[in-house]
CSV table of C-alpha atoms and ligand atoms in Angstrom, one decimal:
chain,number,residue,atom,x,y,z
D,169,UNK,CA,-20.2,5.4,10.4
D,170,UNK,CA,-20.2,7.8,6.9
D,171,UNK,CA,-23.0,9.4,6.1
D,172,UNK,CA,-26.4,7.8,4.8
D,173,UNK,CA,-26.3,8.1,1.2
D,174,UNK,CA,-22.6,7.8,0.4
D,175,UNK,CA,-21.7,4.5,-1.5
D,176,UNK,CA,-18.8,2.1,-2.0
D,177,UNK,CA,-17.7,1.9,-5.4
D,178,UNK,CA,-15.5,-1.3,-6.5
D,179,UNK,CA,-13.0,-0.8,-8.5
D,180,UNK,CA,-11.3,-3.2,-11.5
D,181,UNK,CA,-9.5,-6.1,-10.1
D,182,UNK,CA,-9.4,-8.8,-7.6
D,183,UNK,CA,-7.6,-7.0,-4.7
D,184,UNK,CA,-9.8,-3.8,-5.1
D,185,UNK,CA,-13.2,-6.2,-5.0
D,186,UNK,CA,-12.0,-8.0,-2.3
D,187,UNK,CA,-10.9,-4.7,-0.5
D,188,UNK,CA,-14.5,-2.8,-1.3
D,189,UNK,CA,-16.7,-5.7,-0.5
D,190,UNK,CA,-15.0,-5.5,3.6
D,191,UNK,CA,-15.2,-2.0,3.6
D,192,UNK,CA,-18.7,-1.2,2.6
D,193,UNK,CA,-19.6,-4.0,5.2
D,194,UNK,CA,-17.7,-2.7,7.8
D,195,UNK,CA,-18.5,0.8,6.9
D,196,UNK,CA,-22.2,-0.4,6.4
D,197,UNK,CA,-23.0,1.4,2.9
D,198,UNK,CA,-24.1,0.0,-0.3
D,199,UNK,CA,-21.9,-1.5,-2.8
D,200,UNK,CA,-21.9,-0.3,-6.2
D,201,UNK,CA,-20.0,-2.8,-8.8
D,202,UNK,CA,-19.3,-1.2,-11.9
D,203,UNK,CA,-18.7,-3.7,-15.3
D,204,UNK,CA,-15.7,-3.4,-16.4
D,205,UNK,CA,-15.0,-4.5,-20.2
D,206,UNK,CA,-11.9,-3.9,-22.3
D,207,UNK,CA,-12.5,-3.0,-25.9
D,208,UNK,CA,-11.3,-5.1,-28.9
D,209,UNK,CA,-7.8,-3.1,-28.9
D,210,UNK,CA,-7.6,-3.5,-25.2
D,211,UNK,CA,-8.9,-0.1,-24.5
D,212,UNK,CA,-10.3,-0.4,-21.1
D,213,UNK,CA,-14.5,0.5,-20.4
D,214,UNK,CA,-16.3,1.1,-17.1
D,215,UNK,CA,-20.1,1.8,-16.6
D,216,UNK,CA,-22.1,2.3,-13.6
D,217,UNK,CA,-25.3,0.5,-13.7
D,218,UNK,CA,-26.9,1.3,-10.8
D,219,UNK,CA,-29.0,4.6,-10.6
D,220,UNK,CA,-27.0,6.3,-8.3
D,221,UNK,CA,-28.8,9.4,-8.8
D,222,UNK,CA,-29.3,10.7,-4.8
D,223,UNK,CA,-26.1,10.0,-4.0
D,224,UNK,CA,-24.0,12.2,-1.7
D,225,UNK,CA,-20.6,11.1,-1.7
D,226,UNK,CA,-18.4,7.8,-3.1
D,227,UNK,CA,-15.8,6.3,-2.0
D,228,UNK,CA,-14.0,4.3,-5.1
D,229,UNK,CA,-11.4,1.6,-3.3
D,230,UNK,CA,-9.5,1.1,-6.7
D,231,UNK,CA,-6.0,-0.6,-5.9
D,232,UNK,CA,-2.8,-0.3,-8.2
D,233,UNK,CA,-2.8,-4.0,-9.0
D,234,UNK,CA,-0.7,-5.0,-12.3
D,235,UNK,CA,-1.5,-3.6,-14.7
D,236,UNK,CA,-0.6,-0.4,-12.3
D,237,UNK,CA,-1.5,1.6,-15.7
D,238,UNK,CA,-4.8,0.1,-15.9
D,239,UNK,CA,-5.6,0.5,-12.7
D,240,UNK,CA,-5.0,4.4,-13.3
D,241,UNK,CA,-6.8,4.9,-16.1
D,242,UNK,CA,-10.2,2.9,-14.3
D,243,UNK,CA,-9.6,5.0,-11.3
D,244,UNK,CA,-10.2,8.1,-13.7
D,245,UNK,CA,-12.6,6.6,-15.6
D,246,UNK,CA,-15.0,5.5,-12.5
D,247,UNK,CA,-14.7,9.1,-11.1
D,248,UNK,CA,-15.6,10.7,-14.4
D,249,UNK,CA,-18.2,8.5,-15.2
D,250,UNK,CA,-19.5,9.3,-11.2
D,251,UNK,CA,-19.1,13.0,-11.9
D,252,UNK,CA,-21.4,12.7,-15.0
D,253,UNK,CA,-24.4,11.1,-12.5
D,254,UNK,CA,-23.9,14.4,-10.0
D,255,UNK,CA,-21.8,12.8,-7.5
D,256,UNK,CA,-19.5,15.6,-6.7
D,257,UNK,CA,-18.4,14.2,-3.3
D,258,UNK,CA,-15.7,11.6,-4.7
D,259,UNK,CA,-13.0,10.0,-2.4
D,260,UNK,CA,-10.4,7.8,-4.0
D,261,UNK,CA,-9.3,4.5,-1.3
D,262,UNK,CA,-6.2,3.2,-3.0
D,263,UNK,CA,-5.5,0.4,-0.8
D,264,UNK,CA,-1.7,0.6,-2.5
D,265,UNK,CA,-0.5,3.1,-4.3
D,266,UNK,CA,1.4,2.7,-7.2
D,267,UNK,CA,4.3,5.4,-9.0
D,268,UNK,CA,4.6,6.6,-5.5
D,269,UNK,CA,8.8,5.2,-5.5
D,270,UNK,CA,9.6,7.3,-8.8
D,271,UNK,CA,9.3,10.3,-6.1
D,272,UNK,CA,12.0,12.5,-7.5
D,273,UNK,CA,14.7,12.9,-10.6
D,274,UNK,CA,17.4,9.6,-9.9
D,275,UNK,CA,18.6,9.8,-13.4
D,276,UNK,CA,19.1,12.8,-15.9
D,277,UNK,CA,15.7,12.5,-18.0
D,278,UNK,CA,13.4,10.7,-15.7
D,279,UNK,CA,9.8,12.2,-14.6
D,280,UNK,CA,8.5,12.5,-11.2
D,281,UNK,CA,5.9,9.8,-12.0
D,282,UNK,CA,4.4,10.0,-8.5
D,283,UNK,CA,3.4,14.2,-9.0
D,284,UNK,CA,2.5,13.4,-12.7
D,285,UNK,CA,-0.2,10.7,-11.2
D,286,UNK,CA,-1.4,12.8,-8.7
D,287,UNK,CA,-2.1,15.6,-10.8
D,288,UNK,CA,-4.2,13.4,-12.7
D,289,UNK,CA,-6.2,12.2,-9.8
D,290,UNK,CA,-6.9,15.8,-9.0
D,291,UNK,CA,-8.0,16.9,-12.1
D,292,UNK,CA,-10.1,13.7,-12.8
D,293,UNK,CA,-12.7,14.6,-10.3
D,294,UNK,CA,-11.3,13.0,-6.7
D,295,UNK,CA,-11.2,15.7,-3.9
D,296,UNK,CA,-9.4,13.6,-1.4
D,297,UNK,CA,-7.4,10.7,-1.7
D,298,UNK,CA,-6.5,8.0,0.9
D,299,UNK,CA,-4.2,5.1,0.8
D,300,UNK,CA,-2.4,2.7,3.1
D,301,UNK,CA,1.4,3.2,3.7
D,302,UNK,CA,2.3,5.1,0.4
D,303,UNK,CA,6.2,5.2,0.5
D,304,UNK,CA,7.0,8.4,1.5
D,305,UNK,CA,4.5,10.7,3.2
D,306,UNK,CA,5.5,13.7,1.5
D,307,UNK,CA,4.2,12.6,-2.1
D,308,UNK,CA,0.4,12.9,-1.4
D,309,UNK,CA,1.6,16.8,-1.4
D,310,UNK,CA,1.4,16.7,-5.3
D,311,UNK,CA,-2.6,15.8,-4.9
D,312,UNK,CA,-4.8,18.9,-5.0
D,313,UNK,CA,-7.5,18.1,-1.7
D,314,UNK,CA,-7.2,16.3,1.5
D,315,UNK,CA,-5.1,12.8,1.9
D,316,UNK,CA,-4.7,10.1,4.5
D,317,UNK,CA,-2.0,7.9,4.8
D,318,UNK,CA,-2.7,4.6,7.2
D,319,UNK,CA,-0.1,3.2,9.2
D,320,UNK,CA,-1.0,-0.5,9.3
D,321,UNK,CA,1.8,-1.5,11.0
D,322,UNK,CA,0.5,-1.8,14.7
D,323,UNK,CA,-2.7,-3.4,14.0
D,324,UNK,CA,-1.2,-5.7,11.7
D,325,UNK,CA,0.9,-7.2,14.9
D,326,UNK,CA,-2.3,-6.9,16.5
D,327,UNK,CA,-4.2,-8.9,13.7
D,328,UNK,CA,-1.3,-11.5,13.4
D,329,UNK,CA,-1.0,-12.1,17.1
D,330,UNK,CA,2.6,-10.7,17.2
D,331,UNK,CA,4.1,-9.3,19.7
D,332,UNK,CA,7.2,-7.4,21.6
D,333,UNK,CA,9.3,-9.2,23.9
D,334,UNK,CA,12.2,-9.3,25.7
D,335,UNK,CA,13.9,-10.3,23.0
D,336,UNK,CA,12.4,-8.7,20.3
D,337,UNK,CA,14.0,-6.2,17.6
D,338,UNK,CA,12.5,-4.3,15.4
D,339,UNK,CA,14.5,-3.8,11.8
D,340,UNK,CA,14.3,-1.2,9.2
D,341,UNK,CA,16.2,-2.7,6.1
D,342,UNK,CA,16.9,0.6,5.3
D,343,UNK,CA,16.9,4.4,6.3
D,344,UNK,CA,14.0,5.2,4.5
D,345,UNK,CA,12.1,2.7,6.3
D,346,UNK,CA,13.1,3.9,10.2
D,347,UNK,CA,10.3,6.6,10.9
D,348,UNK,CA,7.9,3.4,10.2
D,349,UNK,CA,9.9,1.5,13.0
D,350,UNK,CA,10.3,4.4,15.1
D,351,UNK,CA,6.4,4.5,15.3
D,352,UNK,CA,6.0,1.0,15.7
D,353,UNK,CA,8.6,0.8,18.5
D,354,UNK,CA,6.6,4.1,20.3
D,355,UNK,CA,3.1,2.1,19.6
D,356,UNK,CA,4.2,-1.5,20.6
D,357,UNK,CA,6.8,-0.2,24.0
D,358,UNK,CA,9.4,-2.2,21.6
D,359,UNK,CA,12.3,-0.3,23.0
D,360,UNK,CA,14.9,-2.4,20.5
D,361,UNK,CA,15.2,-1.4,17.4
D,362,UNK,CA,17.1,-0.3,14.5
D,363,UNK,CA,17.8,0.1,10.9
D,364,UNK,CA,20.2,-0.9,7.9
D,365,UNK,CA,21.8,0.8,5.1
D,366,UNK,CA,21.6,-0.6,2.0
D,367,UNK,CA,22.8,1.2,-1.5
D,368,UNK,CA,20.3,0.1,-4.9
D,369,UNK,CA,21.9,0.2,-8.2
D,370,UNK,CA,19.6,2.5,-10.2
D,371,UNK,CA,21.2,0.5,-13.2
D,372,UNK,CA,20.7,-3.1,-12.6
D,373,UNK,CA,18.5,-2.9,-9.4
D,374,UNK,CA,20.5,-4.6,-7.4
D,375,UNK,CA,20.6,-4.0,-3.6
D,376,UNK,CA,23.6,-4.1,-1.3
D,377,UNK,CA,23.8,-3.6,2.2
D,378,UNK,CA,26.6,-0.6,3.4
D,379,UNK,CA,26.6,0.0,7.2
D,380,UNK,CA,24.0,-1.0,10.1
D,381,UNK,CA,23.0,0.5,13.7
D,382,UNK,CA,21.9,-3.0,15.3
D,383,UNK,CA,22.7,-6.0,16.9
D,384,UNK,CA,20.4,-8.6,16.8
D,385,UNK,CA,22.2,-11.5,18.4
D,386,UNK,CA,20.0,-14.0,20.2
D,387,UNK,CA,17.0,-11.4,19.1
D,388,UNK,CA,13.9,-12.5,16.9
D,389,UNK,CA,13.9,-9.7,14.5
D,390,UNK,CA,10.6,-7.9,12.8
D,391,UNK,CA,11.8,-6.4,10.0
D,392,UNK,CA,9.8,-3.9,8.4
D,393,UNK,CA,9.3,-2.2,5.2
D,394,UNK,CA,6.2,-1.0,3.2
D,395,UNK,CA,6.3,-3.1,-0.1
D,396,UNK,CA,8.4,-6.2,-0.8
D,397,UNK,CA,8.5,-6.9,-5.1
D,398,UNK,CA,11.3,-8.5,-6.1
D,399,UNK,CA,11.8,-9.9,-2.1
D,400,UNK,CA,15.6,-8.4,-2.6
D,401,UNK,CA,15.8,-5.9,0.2
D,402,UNK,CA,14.0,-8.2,2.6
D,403,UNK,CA,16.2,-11.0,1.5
D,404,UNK,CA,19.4,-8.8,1.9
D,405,UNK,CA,18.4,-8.1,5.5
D,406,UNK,CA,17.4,-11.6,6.6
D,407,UNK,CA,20.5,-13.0,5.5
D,408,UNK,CA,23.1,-10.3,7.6
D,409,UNK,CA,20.5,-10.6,10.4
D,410,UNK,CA,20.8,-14.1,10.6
D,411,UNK,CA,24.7,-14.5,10.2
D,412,UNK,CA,25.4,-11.7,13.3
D,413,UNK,CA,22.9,-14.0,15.1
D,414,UNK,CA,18.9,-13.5,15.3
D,415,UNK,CA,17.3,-16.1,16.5
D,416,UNK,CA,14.5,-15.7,13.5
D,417,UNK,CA,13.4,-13.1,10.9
D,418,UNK,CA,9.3,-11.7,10.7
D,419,UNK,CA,9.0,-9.4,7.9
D,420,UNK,CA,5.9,-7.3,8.7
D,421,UNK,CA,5.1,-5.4,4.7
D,422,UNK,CA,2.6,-3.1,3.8
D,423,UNK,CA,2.0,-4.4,0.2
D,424,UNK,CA,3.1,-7.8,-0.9
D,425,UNK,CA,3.5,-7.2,-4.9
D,426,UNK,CA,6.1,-11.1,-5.0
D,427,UNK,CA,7.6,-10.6,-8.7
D,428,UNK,CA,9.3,-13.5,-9.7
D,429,UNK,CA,11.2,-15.5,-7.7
D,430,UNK,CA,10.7,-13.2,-4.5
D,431,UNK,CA,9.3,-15.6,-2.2
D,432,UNK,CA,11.9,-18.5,-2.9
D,433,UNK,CA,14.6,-15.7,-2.3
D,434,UNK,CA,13.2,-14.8,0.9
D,435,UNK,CA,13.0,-18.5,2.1
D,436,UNK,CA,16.8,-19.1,1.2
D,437,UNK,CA,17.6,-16.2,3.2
D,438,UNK,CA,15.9,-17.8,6.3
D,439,UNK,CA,12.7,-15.9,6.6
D,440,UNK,CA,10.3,-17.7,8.5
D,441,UNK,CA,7.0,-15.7,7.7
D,442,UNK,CA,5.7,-12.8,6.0
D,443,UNK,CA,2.8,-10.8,7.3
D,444,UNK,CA,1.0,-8.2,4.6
D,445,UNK,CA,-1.8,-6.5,3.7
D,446,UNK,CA,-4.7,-7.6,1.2
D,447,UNK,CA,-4.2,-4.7,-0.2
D,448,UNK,CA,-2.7,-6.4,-3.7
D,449,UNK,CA,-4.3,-9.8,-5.1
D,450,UNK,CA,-3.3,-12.9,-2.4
D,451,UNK,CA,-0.9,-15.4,-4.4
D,452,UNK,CA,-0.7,-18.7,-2.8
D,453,UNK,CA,2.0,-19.3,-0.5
D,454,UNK,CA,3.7,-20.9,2.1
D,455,UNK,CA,5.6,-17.9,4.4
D,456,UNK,CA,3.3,-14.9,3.1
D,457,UNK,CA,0.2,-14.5,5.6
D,458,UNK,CA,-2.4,-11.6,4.5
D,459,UNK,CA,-3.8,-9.1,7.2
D,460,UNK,CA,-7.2,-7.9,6.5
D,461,UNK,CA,-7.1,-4.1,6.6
D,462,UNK,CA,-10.7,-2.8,6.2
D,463,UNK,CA,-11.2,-2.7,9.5
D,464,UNK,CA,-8.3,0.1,9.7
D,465,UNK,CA,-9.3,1.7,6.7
D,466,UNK,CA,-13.1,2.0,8.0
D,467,UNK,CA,-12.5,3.7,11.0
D,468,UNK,CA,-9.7,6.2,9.6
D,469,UNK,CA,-12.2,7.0,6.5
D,470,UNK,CA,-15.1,7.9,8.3
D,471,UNK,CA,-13.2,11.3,9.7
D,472,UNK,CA,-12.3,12.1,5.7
D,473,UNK,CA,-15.7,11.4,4.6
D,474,UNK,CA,-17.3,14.0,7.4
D,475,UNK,CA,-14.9,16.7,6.2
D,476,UNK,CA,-15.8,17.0,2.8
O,119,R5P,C1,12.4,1.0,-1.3
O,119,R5P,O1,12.8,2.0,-0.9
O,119,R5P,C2,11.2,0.3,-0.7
O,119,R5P,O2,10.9,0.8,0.6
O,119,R5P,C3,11.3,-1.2,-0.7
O,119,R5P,O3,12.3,-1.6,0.2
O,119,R5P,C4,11.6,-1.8,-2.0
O,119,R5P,O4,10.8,-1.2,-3.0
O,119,R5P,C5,11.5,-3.2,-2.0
O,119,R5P,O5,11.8,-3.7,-3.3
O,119,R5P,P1,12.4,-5.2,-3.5
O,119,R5P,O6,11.5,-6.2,-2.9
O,119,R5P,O7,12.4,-5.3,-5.0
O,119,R5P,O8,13.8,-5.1,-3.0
């Protein structure tokens, strides 16, 4: 377990109480629950009622639920207002991480949101960061301190009671997505898998898929991918899966953001169920199924805590 006299701090939002109230339970420290209040002109206000005056550490589990800007600014707000009681051992838990897909320059004039975000969290007080499956490793280089980045893959099969068989293959609907595969394959003793290419029009958004290393006839396919939102890439996937001949599409995702029409989309394209993390608020649904990941995020945390 952390330390005695570190704290859970919730952050704004329904995911991010949710996600604070299992960890401090599982990590078996005291919740601290901030109000949160937006000003007349929708400016957003935090305080810390609780005298947390003895405090060694915090660990603030503030998601990037819609609003993702909101969420950012309470994330700096809660650390400031931490800093000013003499915390100085701050840890920011962002269950799912937003800005992180804006990772470079795709068109002339665009910002690296992901390395403008991160500088912010550094500066704002946090002196490590973890978060679960942020898209690309590489990013949580731009924060200034120590970062984790959980793999939930494996003990979301584990959670969701699915496993590799005979005729199981697992499915990357795109390169970026393959190291995630590879590891599960290595992790599960999958030994079928594979990945798809698919092209994004940076325009219109729209997804195509250009070339593929698998063949999933007569397999049950698990495709997976660390955030569905619009459900295009996942429905893209099911459908070619399905019509060279898998016997069923799993999607196993990360974060579950289901903007718009995304989970009709990914019923017409035959998928029979989604598993995700509660790492963004649950909608109601018939094919989405929501993996607690506490558990995962207690266990990795405690090592980050003790380095500080
Ligand atoms: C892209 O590189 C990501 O890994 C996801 O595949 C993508 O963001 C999913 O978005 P959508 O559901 O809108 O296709």
């Amino acid at each position: 377990m952390a330390p005695d006299s570190w704290v859970v701090v919730g952050g704004w939002g329904a995911a991010s109480t949710e996600f604070s109230e299992g960890l401090a339970r599982r990590m078996m420290l005291h919740l601290v629950k901030p109000v949160f209040k937006l000003f007349p002109d929708d400016e957003e206000y935090v305080r810390i009622e609780e005298d947390i005056d003895n405090i060694k550490g915090a660990i603030v589990v503030q998601s990037f639920e819609k609003p993702a800007s909101r969420s950012l600014v309470y994330s700096i707000l809660i650390a400031d207002a931490l800093r000013e009681a003499g915390v100085s051992n701050i840890v920011l838990m962002a269950p799912y991480m937003a800005y992180t897909r804006q990772d470079r320059v795709f068109l002339p004039g665009e910002p690296i949101s992901v390395r403008a975000v991160m500088r912010a969290l550094s500066s704002s007080g946090y002196k490590a960061l973890a978060s679960i499956e942020v898209h690309k490793d590489y990013v949580l280089r731009h924060f200034n301190g120590p970062t984790l980045n959980m793999f939930p893959f494996t003990y979301m099969m584990r959670e969701a009671g699915v496993s590799c068989g005979e005729d199981t293959i697992i499915v990357a609907p795109d390169i970026g997505s393959l190291p995630r595969v590879e590891r599960l394959a290595r992790e599960t003793g999958c030994t079928s898998y594979g990945y798809l290419v698919k092209e994004r029009d940076r325009v219109t958004g729209e997804v195509r898929l250009v070339k593929s290393t698998v063949d999933p006839r007569g397999k049950d396919a698990i495709v997976v991918d660390d955030i569905i939102s619009t459900g295009g890439t996942i429905a893209l996937a099911s459908q070619w899966l399905l019509e060279k001949g898998a016997k069923s599409v799993v999607v196993l995702a990360a974060h579950y953001l289901g903007v718009g029409d995304a989970e009709e989309k990914m019923v017409r394209a035959g998928v029979s169920r989604v598993i995700t993390g509660n790492t963004l608020p649950r909608k109601p649904s018939k094919i989405v199924a929501y993996v607690d990941l506490t558990g995962l995020a207690a266990s990795q945390l405690v090592r980050l805590v003790y380095s500080l």
